[in-house]
Coordinates of C-alpha atoms (C1' of nucleotides) in Angstrom, one line a residue:
Chain N
M9 CA 0.7 -41.4 -23.3
S10 CA 1.6 -44.3 -25.4
E11 CA 0.5 -44.6 -29.0
E12 CA -1.5 -47.7 -28.2
Q13 CA -3.6 -45.8 -25.7
S14 CA -4.1 -42.9 -28.1
I15 CA -5.2 -45.2 -30.9
R16 CA -7.6 -47.0 -28.5
E17 CA -8.9 -43.6 -27.4
L18 CA -9.3 -42.5 -31.1
R19 CA -11.3 -45.6 -31.8
L20 CA -13.4 -45.2 -28.7
E21 CA -14.2 -41.7 -30.0
K22 CA -15.2 -43.1 -33.3
L23 CA -17.4 -45.7 -31.5
A24 CA -19.1 -42.9 -29.6
R25 CA -19.7 -41.0 -32.9
L26 CA -21.2 -44.1 -34.5
R27 CA -23.5 -44.4 -31.5
E28 CA -24.5 -40.8 -31.9
L29 CA -25.3 -41.5 -35.5
G30 CA -27.5 -44.4 -34.5
H31 CA -25.1 -47.1 -35.7
D32 CA -23.9 -48.7 -32.5
P33 CA -22.0 -51.7 -33.9
F34 CA -22.3 -53.6 -30.7
A35 CA -26.1 -53.3 -30.6
I36 CA -26.6 -55.3 -33.7
E37 CA -27.3 -59.1 -33.3
R38 CA -27.9 -60.4 -36.7
F39 CA -26.9 -59.8 -40.3
T40 CA -28.2 -62.2 -43.0
L41 CA -25.6 -63.1 -45.7
T42 CA -26.3 -64.1 -49.2
D43 CA -23.2 -66.3 -49.3
T44 CA -19.6 -66.6 -48.2
A45 CA -16.9 -64.5 -49.9
D46 CA -15.8 -67.5 -51.9
G47 CA -19.4 -68.4 -52.6
L48 CA -20.2 -64.9 -54.0
L49 CA -17.1 -65.0 -56.2
K50 CA -17.9 -68.5 -57.4
R51 CA -21.6 -67.7 -58.1
F52 CA -20.7 -64.2 -59.5
S53 CA -22.6 -64.7 -62.8
E54 CA -25.5 -66.5 -61.3
L55 CA -25.9 -63.5 -58.8
G56 CA -26.0 -61.0 -61.6
G57 CA -22.4 -59.9 -61.5
D58 CA -22.2 -59.9 -65.3
D59 CA -25.6 -58.2 -66.0
E60 CA -25.6 -54.9 -67.8
D61 CA -28.7 -53.4 -66.3
V62 CA -27.8 -52.3 -62.7
S63 CA -31.5 -51.9 -61.8
L64 CA -32.2 -55.6 -62.5
K65 CA -29.2 -56.9 -60.4
P66 CA -30.2 -58.9 -57.3
E67 CA -29.2 -57.6 -53.9
V68 CA -26.3 -59.5 -52.3
R69 CA -25.5 -59.2 -48.6
F70 CA -22.1 -59.9 -47.1
A71 CA -20.4 -59.4 -43.7
G72 CA -16.9 -59.8 -42.4
R73 CA -13.8 -58.0 -41.2
I74 CA -12.4 -55.1 -43.0
V75 CA -8.8 -56.2 -43.9
S76 CA -7.8 -53.4 -46.2
M77 CA -9.2 -49.9 -47.0
R78 CA -8.4 -47.4 -49.7
F79 CA -10.1 -44.0 -49.6
M80 CA -10.1 -42.0 -52.8
G81 CA -11.8 -38.7 -52.1
K82 CA -15.4 -39.4 -52.4
A83 CA -15.1 -43.1 -53.1
A84 CA -13.5 -46.0 -51.3
F85 CA -12.5 -49.6 -51.6
A86 CA -12.3 -52.1 -48.8
H87 CA -11.6 -55.8 -48.7
I88 CA -13.9 -57.6 -46.4
S89 CA -12.9 -61.1 -45.1
D90 CA -15.1 -63.8 -43.7
G91 CA -11.9 -65.6 -42.6
D92 CA -11.7 -68.1 -45.3
G93 CA -12.1 -65.7 -48.3
K94 CA -12.5 -62.0 -49.0
I95 CA -14.3 -59.8 -51.4
Q96 CA -13.9 -56.2 -52.3
G97 CA -16.5 -53.6 -51.5
Y98 CA -16.8 -50.4 -53.5
F99 CA -18.3 -47.4 -51.8
R100 CA -19.3 -44.2 -53.5
K101 CA -20.4 -41.2 -51.5
D102 CA -23.1 -40.4 -54.1
D103 CA -24.5 -43.9 -53.8
I104 CA -24.6 -44.4 -50.0
G105 CA -25.3 -40.8 -49.1
E106 CA -23.6 -38.3 -46.8
Y107 CA -24.8 -40.0 -43.7
L108 CA -23.5 -43.5 -44.4
W109 CA -20.4 -41.9 -45.9
E110 CA -19.6 -40.5 -42.4
V111 CA -20.3 -43.9 -40.9
L112 CA -17.8 -45.5 -43.4
N113 CA -15.2 -42.9 -42.5
L114 CA -15.5 -44.0 -38.9
M115 CA -14.6 -47.6 -39.8
D116 CA -11.1 -49.0 -39.4
I117 CA -9.2 -51.9 -40.6
G118 CA -10.1 -54.7 -38.2
D119 CA -13.8 -53.7 -37.8
H120 CA -16.6 -56.0 -38.8
I121 CA -19.1 -54.6 -41.3
G122 CA -22.2 -55.8 -43.1
V123 CA -22.9 -54.5 -46.6
S124 CA -25.6 -54.9 -49.2
G125 CA -25.4 -54.0 -52.8
Y126 CA -24.9 -55.6 -56.2
L127 CA -22.0 -57.6 -57.8
F128 CA -19.9 -55.9 -60.5
T129 CA -16.5 -56.0 -62.0
T130 CA -14.1 -53.1 -61.5
R131 CA -12.1 -51.4 -64.2
T132 CA -9.1 -53.4 -63.1
G133 CA -11.1 -56.6 -63.4
E134 CA -11.8 -57.5 -59.7
K135 CA -15.2 -59.0 -58.9
S136 CA -16.6 -56.7 -56.2
I137 CA -19.7 -55.6 -54.4
H138 CA -21.0 -52.1 -55.3
V139 CA -22.3 -51.2 -51.9
R140 CA -25.6 -49.4 -51.4
T141 CA -26.0 -49.7 -47.6
L142 CA -23.7 -50.7 -44.8
D143 CA -23.9 -51.6 -41.1
P144 CA -21.0 -51.5 -38.6
L145 CA -21.1 -54.8 -36.8
S146 CA -18.1 -54.4 -34.4
K147 CA -15.4 -51.8 -33.6
S148 CA -11.9 -53.0 -33.2
L149 CA -10.2 -51.1 -30.4
Q150 CA -6.7 -52.4 -31.4
V151 CA -4.5 -52.2 -34.5
L152 CA -4.4 -55.7 -35.9
P153 CA -1.0 -56.7 -37.5
M154 CA -2.8 -57.4 -40.7
G155 CA 0.0 -56.8 -43.2
K156 CA -0.5 -56.5 -46.9
E157 CA -0.9 -59.1 -49.5
K158 CA -0.7 -59.4 -53.3
D159 CA -0.5 -62.5 -55.4
G160 CA 0.2 -64.7 -52.4
H161 CA 3.0 -62.5 -51.2
H162 CA 2.8 -61.0 -47.7
W163 CA 4.3 -57.9 -46.3
Y164 CA 4.6 -56.7 -42.7
G165 CA 2.4 -59.5 -41.3
L166 CA 2.6 -61.1 -37.9
E167 CA 5.9 -63.1 -37.7
D168 CA 6.7 -63.1 -34.0
V169 CA 6.2 -66.8 -33.0
E170 CA 5.6 -66.0 -29.4
L171 CA 2.9 -63.5 -30.2
R172 CA 1.3 -65.9 -32.6
Y173 CA 1.1 -68.6 -30.0
R174 CA 0.1 -66.4 -27.1
H175 CA -2.6 -64.6 -29.1
R176 CA -3.7 -67.1 -31.6
H177 CA -6.7 -65.1 -32.8
L178 CA -4.3 -62.7 -34.4
D179 CA -2.6 -65.6 -36.2
L180 CA -6.0 -66.8 -37.4
V181 CA -6.9 -63.4 -38.7
C182 CA -3.6 -62.4 -40.1
N183 CA -1.8 -65.6 -41.3
P184 CA -3.7 -67.6 -43.9
E185 CA -1.1 -70.5 -43.9
A186 CA -1.2 -70.8 -40.1
R187 CA -5.0 -70.7 -40.2
K188 CA -5.2 -73.4 -42.8
L189 CA -3.0 -75.8 -40.7
L190 CA -5.0 -75.2 -37.5
L191 CA -8.3 -75.7 -39.2
D192 CA -7.0 -78.7 -41.1
R193 CA -6.5 -80.3 -37.8
S194 CA -10.2 -80.1 -37.1
R195 CA -11.0 -81.4 -40.5
I196 CA -8.8 -84.4 -39.9
V197 CA -10.4 -85.2 -36.6
S198 CA -13.8 -84.9 -38.2
A199 CA -12.8 -87.3 -40.9
V200 CA -11.4 -89.8 -38.3
R201 CA -14.7 -89.7 -36.5
R202 CA -16.6 -90.3 -39.8
F203 CA -14.4 -93.2 -40.6
F204 CA -15.1 -95.0 -37.3
D205 CA -18.7 -94.0 -37.2
G206 CA -19.2 -95.3 -40.7
R207 CA -17.7 -98.7 -39.7
G208 CA -20.0 -99.2 -36.7
Y209 CA -17.6 -98.2 -33.9
L210 CA -19.2 -96.5 -30.9
E211 CA -17.5 -93.3 -29.7
V212 CA -17.2 -93.3 -25.9
E213 CA -15.7 -91.0 -23.3
T214 CA -13.7 -92.3 -20.4
P215 CA -12.5 -90.6 -17.2
L216 CA -9.7 -88.1 -17.3
L217 CA -9.3 -88.1 -13.6
Q218 CA -8.1 -91.5 -12.4
L219 CA -6.9 -93.0 -9.1
E220 CA -4.1 -94.8 -11.0
A221 CA -3.1 -93.6 -14.5
G222 CA -2.3 -96.7 -16.5
G223 CA -2.2 -98.0 -20.0
A224 CA 1.2 -96.5 -20.9
A225 CA 4.6 -95.7 -19.5
A226 CA 4.7 -92.0 -18.5
R227 CA 5.0 -89.6 -15.7
T228 CA 1.7 -88.1 -14.5
F229 CA 0.1 -84.9 -13.6
S230 CA -1.6 -84.9 -10.2
T231 CA -4.5 -83.1 -8.7
H232 CA -7.0 -83.5 -5.8
Y233 CA -10.6 -84.6 -5.9
N234 CA -12.2 -82.5 -3.2
A235 CA -15.6 -84.3 -3.0
Y236 CA -13.9 -87.6 -2.1
D237 CA -10.8 -86.1 -0.6
V238 CA -8.5 -88.3 -2.7
D239 CA -5.5 -87.4 -4.9
V240 CA -6.1 -88.3 -8.5
K241 CA -4.0 -88.3 -11.7
L242 CA -4.7 -87.1 -15.1
R243 CA -4.9 -90.0 -17.5
I244 CA -1.9 -91.0 -19.7
S245 CA -3.8 -93.2 -22.0
L246 CA -7.3 -94.4 -22.9
E247 CA -6.6 -98.1 -23.0
L248 CA -7.7 -99.7 -19.8
Y249 CA -11.1 -98.1 -19.7
L250 CA -11.8 -98.8 -23.4
K251 CA -11.0 -102.5 -22.8
R252 CA -13.4 -102.5 -19.8
I253 CA -16.0 -101.5 -22.4
I254 CA -15.0 -104.4 -24.6
C255 CA -15.4 -106.6 -21.5
G256 CA -19.0 -105.2 -21.4
D257 CA -19.7 -106.7 -24.8
V258 CA -19.5 -103.5 -26.8
P259 CA -17.4 -105.0 -29.5
K260 CA -16.2 -101.9 -31.5
V261 CA -15.3 -98.8 -29.6
Y262 CA -13.2 -95.7 -30.1
E263 CA -12.3 -92.6 -28.2
I264 CA -10.5 -89.4 -29.3
G265 CA -9.3 -87.6 -26.2
R266 CA -6.7 -85.6 -24.5
V267 CA -4.1 -87.4 -22.4
F268 CA -1.4 -85.9 -20.2
R269 CA 2.2 -86.9 -19.8
N270 CA 4.3 -84.8 -17.5
E271 CA 7.3 -84.8 -19.7
G272 CA 9.4 -82.6 -21.9
V273 CA 8.3 -80.2 -24.6
S274 CA 9.7 -80.2 -28.1
N275 CA 8.7 -79.8 -31.7
R276 CA 7.1 -83.2 -31.5
H277 CA 6.1 -83.5 -27.9
N278 CA 3.5 -81.7 -25.8
P279 CA 2.6 -82.7 -22.3
E280 CA -1.1 -82.7 -23.3
F281 CA -1.9 -84.3 -26.6
T282 CA -4.8 -86.0 -28.3
L283 CA -4.9 -89.7 -28.6
L284 CA -7.1 -91.8 -30.8
E285 CA -7.6 -95.4 -29.6
W286 CA -9.9 -98.0 -31.0
Y287 CA -10.6 -101.6 -30.0
E288 CA -12.4 -104.3 -32.0
A289 CA -13.4 -107.6 -30.6
Y290 CA -12.7 -110.8 -32.5
S291 CA -10.0 -109.2 -34.6
N292 CA -6.3 -109.7 -34.7
L293 CA -3.1 -107.7 -35.3
E294 CA -3.4 -108.1 -39.1
D295 CA -6.9 -106.8 -39.0
V296 CA -5.7 -103.7 -37.1
M297 CA -3.1 -103.1 -39.7
T298 CA -5.7 -103.1 -42.4
T299 CA -7.8 -100.6 -40.4
V300 CA -4.8 -98.3 -40.0
E301 CA -4.2 -98.4 -43.8
D302 CA -7.9 -97.8 -44.5
L303 CA -8.1 -94.9 -42.0
C304 CA -5.1 -93.1 -43.4
R305 CA -6.3 -93.5 -46.9
F306 CA -9.8 -92.3 -45.9
V307 CA -8.6 -89.2 -44.2
V308 CA -6.1 -88.3 -46.9
E309 CA -8.8 -88.7 -49.6
D310 CA -11.2 -86.6 -47.5
M311 CA -8.5 -83.8 -47.3
N312 CA -8.0 -84.0 -51.0
K313 CA -11.7 -84.2 -51.9
S314 CA -11.4 -82.0 -54.9
S315 CA -8.5 -83.8 -56.5
G316 CA -9.2 -87.3 -55.2
S317 CA -5.5 -87.7 -54.5
T318 CA -4.3 -90.3 -52.0
T319 CA -1.0 -88.4 -51.4
S320 CA -0.7 -86.3 -48.3
S321 CA 0.7 -82.8 -48.2
S322 CA 3.9 -84.3 -46.8
G323 CA 4.2 -86.3 -50.0
V324 CA 3.3 -89.8 -48.7
D325 CA 1.1 -91.9 -50.9
F326 CA -1.4 -93.8 -48.8
S327 CA -3.0 -95.8 -51.6
K328 CA -0.5 -98.7 -51.3
P329 CA -0.4 -101.3 -48.6
W330 CA 2.1 -100.5 -45.9
H331 CA 5.4 -102.4 -45.5
R332 CA 5.4 -105.1 -42.9
V333 CA 8.7 -105.8 -41.2
D334 CA 9.9 -107.9 -38.3
L335 CA 11.7 -105.9 -35.6
L336 CA 14.6 -108.3 -35.0
T337 CA 15.0 -108.9 -38.7
E338 CA 15.3 -105.1 -39.3
I339 CA 17.8 -104.7 -36.4
E340 CA 19.9 -107.5 -37.8
R341 CA 19.8 -105.9 -41.3
H342 CA 21.0 -102.5 -40.0
T343 CA 23.3 -103.5 -37.1
K344 CA 24.5 -107.1 -37.9
L345 CA 23.3 -108.1 -34.4
T346 CA 21.7 -111.5 -34.8
A347 CA 18.6 -112.8 -32.9
D348 CA 21.1 -115.0 -31.0
D349 CA 23.1 -111.9 -30.0
L350 CA 19.9 -110.4 -28.7
S351 CA 18.7 -113.5 -26.9
T352 CA 19.8 -112.3 -23.4
L353 CA 20.8 -108.9 -22.1
D354 CA 24.3 -110.1 -21.2
K355 CA 24.8 -111.6 -24.7
A356 CA 23.6 -108.3 -26.2
K357 CA 25.9 -106.2 -24.1
R358 CA 28.8 -108.4 -25.0
A359 CA 27.9 -108.2 -28.7
L360 CA 27.8 -104.5 -28.4
G361 CA 31.2 -104.6 -26.7
D362 CA 29.8 -103.0 -23.6
R363 CA 30.5 -99.6 -25.0
E364 CA 28.5 -96.8 -26.5
I365 CA 27.3 -97.4 -30.1
V366 CA 26.8 -94.7 -32.6
N367 CA 24.7 -94.6 -35.7
P368 CA 27.0 -93.3 -38.4
A369 CA 24.1 -91.8 -40.3
T370 CA 22.5 -89.8 -37.5
G371 CA 25.3 -89.5 -35.0
K372 CA 23.0 -90.7 -32.3
R373 CA 24.6 -92.8 -29.6
I374 CA 23.4 -95.2 -26.9
H375 CA 24.9 -96.8 -23.9
A376 CA 24.1 -100.5 -23.8
T377 CA 25.0 -100.6 -20.1
D378 CA 22.2 -98.1 -19.2
E379 CA 19.6 -100.6 -20.0
A380 CA 18.0 -102.7 -17.2
H381 CA 16.5 -105.3 -19.4
L382 CA 16.8 -106.8 -22.9
G383 CA 13.5 -105.3 -24.2
G384 CA 14.7 -101.8 -23.4
L385 CA 17.9 -102.3 -25.3
I386 CA 16.1 -103.7 -28.3
E387 CA 13.8 -100.7 -28.4
K388 CA 16.9 -98.4 -28.1
L389 CA 18.4 -100.2 -31.2
L390 CA 15.1 -99.6 -33.0
E391 CA 15.1 -96.0 -32.2
V392 CA 18.7 -95.3 -33.2
F393 CA 19.1 -97.6 -36.2
I394 CA 15.7 -98.5 -37.6
E395 CA 13.4 -95.5 -37.1
P396 CA 15.2 -93.1 -39.4
T397 CA 15.0 -95.7 -42.2
L398 CA 11.2 -96.1 -42.0
Q399 CA 10.3 -93.3 -44.4
E400 CA 7.5 -95.2 -46.2
P401 CA 4.5 -96.3 -44.2
T402 CA 5.7 -99.4 -42.3
F403 CA 4.4 -101.7 -39.6
V404 CA 7.2 -103.0 -37.3
V405 CA 6.0 -106.2 -35.7
G406 CA 7.2 -108.2 -32.8
Y407 CA 8.1 -106.3 -29.7
P408 CA 9.9 -107.6 -26.6
I409 CA 7.7 -108.7 -23.7
E410 CA 9.3 -106.4 -21.1
T411 CA 8.2 -103.2 -22.8
S412 CA 4.8 -104.6 -23.9
P413 CA 2.8 -105.4 -20.7
L414 CA -0.6 -105.2 -22.4
A415 CA 0.2 -107.2 -25.5
K416 CA -0.5 -110.9 -26.0
K417 CA 2.6 -113.2 -26.0
D418 CA 3.6 -114.5 -29.4
P419 CA 3.0 -118.2 -29.1
K420 CA 5.7 -118.9 -31.7
R421 CA 8.4 -116.6 -30.1
P422 CA 9.1 -116.7 -26.4
G423 CA 10.0 -113.2 -25.1
F424 CA 8.1 -111.4 -27.8
T425 CA 4.5 -110.1 -28.2
R426 CA 1.9 -109.6 -30.8
R427 CA 2.4 -105.9 -31.1
F428 CA 3.3 -103.5 -33.9
E429 CA 4.2 -99.9 -34.2
A430 CA 3.3 -97.8 -37.3
Y431 CA 6.0 -95.6 -38.7
V432 CA 5.8 -92.9 -41.5
L433 CA 8.6 -90.5 -42.4
G434 CA 10.8 -91.9 -39.6
R435 CA 8.3 -91.1 -36.9
E436 CA 6.1 -93.3 -34.8
L437 CA 2.5 -92.8 -35.6
G438 CA 0.8 -95.5 -33.7
N439 CA 1.1 -98.5 -31.5
A440 CA -1.1 -101.6 -31.6
F441 CA -1.6 -104.9 -29.8
S442 CA -3.4 -108.1 -29.9
E443 CA -4.8 -107.4 -26.5
I444 CA -4.1 -109.6 -23.5
N445 CA -7.5 -111.2 -22.5
D446 CA -6.0 -113.8 -20.2
P447 CA -6.4 -112.3 -16.7
I448 CA -3.7 -114.6 -15.2
D449 CA -1.2 -113.4 -17.9
Q450 CA -2.2 -109.8 -17.4
R451 CA -1.7 -110.1 -13.6
E452 CA 1.8 -111.5 -14.1
R453 CA 2.6 -108.6 -16.4
F454 CA 1.4 -106.0 -14.0
E455 CA 3.4 -107.7 -11.2
Q456 CA 6.5 -107.5 -13.3
Q457 CA 5.8 -103.8 -13.9
V458 CA 5.3 -103.2 -10.2
R459 CA 8.7 -104.9 -9.6
E460 CA 10.3 -102.5 -12.2
R461 CA 8.7 -99.6 -10.4
A462 CA 10.1 -100.7 -7.1
K463 CA 13.5 -100.8 -8.7
G464 CA 13.1 -97.1 -9.5
D465 CA 11.4 -97.0 -12.9
A466 CA 8.9 -94.1 -12.4
E467 CA 7.2 -94.9 -15.6
A468 CA 6.4 -98.5 -15.1
H469 CA 2.7 -99.4 -15.1
P470 CA 0.8 -99.6 -11.8
M471 CA -1.3 -102.6 -10.7
D472 CA -4.9 -102.2 -11.7
E473 CA -7.0 -104.7 -9.8
D474 CA -10.3 -103.2 -11.1
F475 CA -9.2 -103.8 -14.7
L476 CA -8.1 -107.3 -13.8
F477 CA -11.6 -107.9 -12.3
A478 CA -13.1 -106.9 -15.7
L479 CA -10.8 -109.2 -17.5
E480 CA -11.7 -112.1 -15.2
G481 CA -15.3 -111.6 -16.2
G482 CA -14.2 -112.5 -19.7
M483 CA -12.9 -110.4 -22.6
P484 CA -13.1 -111.7 -26.2
P485 CA -9.9 -111.7 -28.3
T486 CA -9.4 -108.1 -29.3
G487 CA -7.2 -106.0 -31.5
G488 CA -6.5 -102.4 -30.5
C489 CA -4.5 -99.5 -31.6
G490 CA -3.6 -96.0 -30.5
I491 CA -2.6 -93.2 -32.8
G492 CA -1.3 -89.8 -31.8
I493 CA -3.7 -87.4 -33.5
D494 CA -1.2 -84.5 -33.3
R495 CA 1.4 -86.7 -35.1
L496 CA -1.2 -87.8 -37.6
V497 CA -2.0 -84.1 -38.3
M498 CA 1.6 -83.2 -38.7
L499 CA 2.1 -86.1 -41.1
L500 CA -0.9 -85.2 -43.2
T501 CA -0.4 -81.5 -43.3
G502 CA 3.4 -81.5 -43.5
A503 CA 3.7 -79.3 -40.4
E504 CA 7.2 -79.5 -38.9
H505 CA 6.3 -78.1 -35.5
L506 CA 3.7 -79.5 -33.1
R507 CA 2.8 -76.0 -31.9
E508 CA 1.7 -75.1 -35.4
I509 CA -1.2 -77.5 -35.2
L510 CA -2.2 -76.8 -31.6
L511 CA -4.6 -73.9 -31.4
F512 CA -3.4 -72.8 -27.9
P513 CA 0.0 -74.3 -27.0
M514 CA 1.0 -74.0 -23.4
M515 CA 3.3 -71.0 -22.8
K516 CA 5.0 -69.9 -19.7
P517 CA 3.4 -66.8 -18.1
G518 CA 5.1 -63.9 -19.8
R519 CA 4.2 -60.9 -21.9
Chain V
rG160 C1' 17.2 -80.0 -17.5
rA161 C1' 21.9 -78.5 -20.9
rG162 C1' 24.1 -75.7 -25.1
rC163 C1' 23.5 -71.9 -28.9
rC164 C1' 20.7 -67.7 -30.8
rG165 C1' 17.2 -63.8 -30.1
rG166 C1' 14.0 -59.6 -27.4
rU167 C1' 14.5 -51.8 -30.3
rA168 C1' 7.5 -47.8 -32.4
rG169 C1' 1.1 -51.5 -33.1
rC170 C1' 3.7 -54.9 -37.0
rU171 C1' 8.4 -56.1 -40.0
rC172 C1' 13.2 -54.6 -39.1
rA173 C1' 18.0 -51.2 -39.2
rG174 C1' 21.1 -49.0 -35.4
rU175 C1' 28.7 -48.4 -37.4
rC176 C1' 33.9 -47.4 -32.7
rG177 C1' 30.0 -46.5 -26.4
rG178 C1' 28.2 -40.1 -27.7
rU179 C1' 20.8 -37.6 -26.6
rA180 C1' 16.5 -43.4 -31.4
rG181 C1' 15.7 -44.7 -37.4
rA182 C1' 13.0 -46.7 -41.9
rG183 C1' 8.7 -49.1 -44.3
rC184 C1' 3.8 -50.5 -43.2
rA185 C1' -0.1 -49.2 -39.7
rA186 C1' -2.1 -44.5 -37.1
rC187 C1' -3.6 -39.1 -37.5
rG188 C1' -4.5 -34.5 -40.9
rC189 C1' -5.2 -32.5 -46.0
rC190 C1' -5.9 -33.8 -51.6
rC191 C1' -8.1 -37.5 -54.8
rU192 C1' -15.6 -40.7 -57.3
rU193 C1' -13.0 -47.8 -60.4
rU194 C1' -8.4 -48.4 -56.4
rU195 C1' -5.8 -52.8 -54.9
rA196 C1' 1.5 -53.6 -51.5
rA197 C1' -3.3 -47.1 -54.5
rG198 C1' -0.8 -42.4 -54.9
rG199 C1' 0.8 -37.2 -53.2
rC200 C1' 1.9 -33.7 -49.1
rG201 C1' 2.3 -33.3 -43.8
rU202 C1' 2.2 -35.0 -38.4
rG203 C1' 2.5 -37.8 -34.1
rG204 C1' 4.3 -42.3 -31.9
rG205 C1' 9.9 -45.5 -27.8
rU206 C1' 10.0 -48.9 -20.1
rC207 C1' 15.5 -50.2 -26.6
rC208 C1' 12.7 -57.4 -22.1
rU209 C1' 13.9 -56.5 -16.5
rG210 C1' 17.5 -55.5 -12.5
rG211 C1' 22.3 -54.4 -11.3
rG212 C1' 27.4 -52.9 -12.8
rU213 C1' 31.5 -50.4 -15.7
rU214 C1' 31.8 -45.3 -17.8
rC215 C1' 31.8 -38.3 -18.0
rG216 C1' 28.2 -40.9 -21.1
rA217 C1' 25.1 -47.7 -22.4
rG218 C1' 20.1 -49.9 -27.2
rU219 C1' 25.5 -50.9 -27.8
rC220 C1' 30.3 -53.5 -22.9
rC221 C1' 29.9 -56.9 -18.2
rC222 C1' 26.9 -59.8 -14.5
rA223 C1' 22.2 -61.9 -13.0
rG224 C1' 17.2 -62.9 -14.2
rC225 C1' 12.6 -63.3 -17.4
rC226 C1' 10.4 -64.8 -22.0
rG227 C1' 10.9 -67.0 -26.8
rG228 C1' 13.3 -69.9 -30.9
rC229 C1' 16.6 -73.9 -32.4
rU230 C1' 19.4 -78.3 -31.0
rC231 C1' 20.1 -82.2 -27.4
rA232 C1' 18.1 -85.2 -23.3
rC233 C1' 13.1 -87.7 -21.5
rC234 C1' 9.0 -89.1 -24.7
rA235 C1' 4.4 -90.4 -28.6

RNA sequence: GAGCCGGUAGCUCAGUCGGUAGAGCAACGCCCUUUUAAGGCGUGGGUCCUGGGUUCGAGUCCCAGCCGGCUCACCA
């Protein structure tokens, strides 16, 4: 018999005894709490914690998980956690009586318990609850890897990354830092919603299952729609449906939703990730930049409500306007390749000497000859030479037309579009266009993409006649932007690994 | 997909030259009515990731596989 089974059996025996005593923890549905643990500690004086006369102290009630327990003969101490905070309970056999004393002795670390009593300060100065009655509220049949903690130091906690990802509830219970990151994600998403709601944008939901997944360049996940007996794909972006809504004269819309790209997994990539996209009619690319600046400042201030700071956990100050740079100008600055060098693919390859080029700072290398068109080469140069330099919040403006099939042409620069990408700490955070509203232009762009696809580019955009039909009905000039929520959360929390901000990262079947 | 590293008690980890598996915490028993990484005494607990191989003998060496981490590639 393994120890795990024997512990489980021991705990089942304790559960049976609790039931015999009329304290079946799983039979109870409600326990009314005076306050959270942090609330009780904060309102300690107000709730009679400092009063001399015990008989006059008000009753406080608290419930949570037992996270530590120290029995001392006929008294005991236990820390009870509500997840966000914890408070110590002090139990005396003489105060709770022989009957509840046995109940207490049947409780284990990991069980939920409700207590009532009064607030007081122990001899060692810890604000605690002097317990008068208690109710078991759940029985844990497993040993939780709770560890020990003092002054912010942890011992013997749950370190195994695989276990933390596969059984995230253990991580939430046992690792306060991990818990904070994961919950901060929800707070950030909530702040994003409040930002757009407060500015009159309408939140909408668009289909996840699509006949043709468009709006981005990515490989797809496929499934089958039984009712119509058609193969469908999981969406790779929100864009084309949101712009249909703009065509329907809803001038300010946004969506926060999961998209699926059947690609590699890394610290900064997950096949399913959360995308924020918003579209605003009658606004241009510069307006979108301002919205990005306002959004980031709003969310960071919301995160730092207590201090009012505009600096994120990652050390980026969002109070200042972002840098605005031109893509080709930056490339020339860092590679000495001029706009003329980059005017055709052949010229560019010649300028690069038709050989691999290496960024001396990062060691990254690219092969100019691998690129099928000029736009691809220019974006490669951006990735290798420019991205690492974009530490402060920066908008890079002016992308090549070949890689921007949904962005308006720049009337002043043939071959380039009205598009920017937002960079912070060397990572791309978002992508924005002045949206194409000319259905003839959009059709030509799709046709170009279809030709790329025929040449073997599996990620080229598909033709979307239904979207073109909507454009032909008339779309106002519109600015739009997409921001990877996961990236935004990493940026604002300082998390280095994507999986640290995903509650349930995908894991191969294993242990 | 490639390279490197890892997988030993519930958790965190040792394990020498190949010689019958160790610690702390957790658990269990006893003592202790203001402790807090409580303390003292005692006890139990192992598919050493899996499957082969070498060997008198494998946690340890070899091969294959599984899962994870890191880096790279694709990508946001």
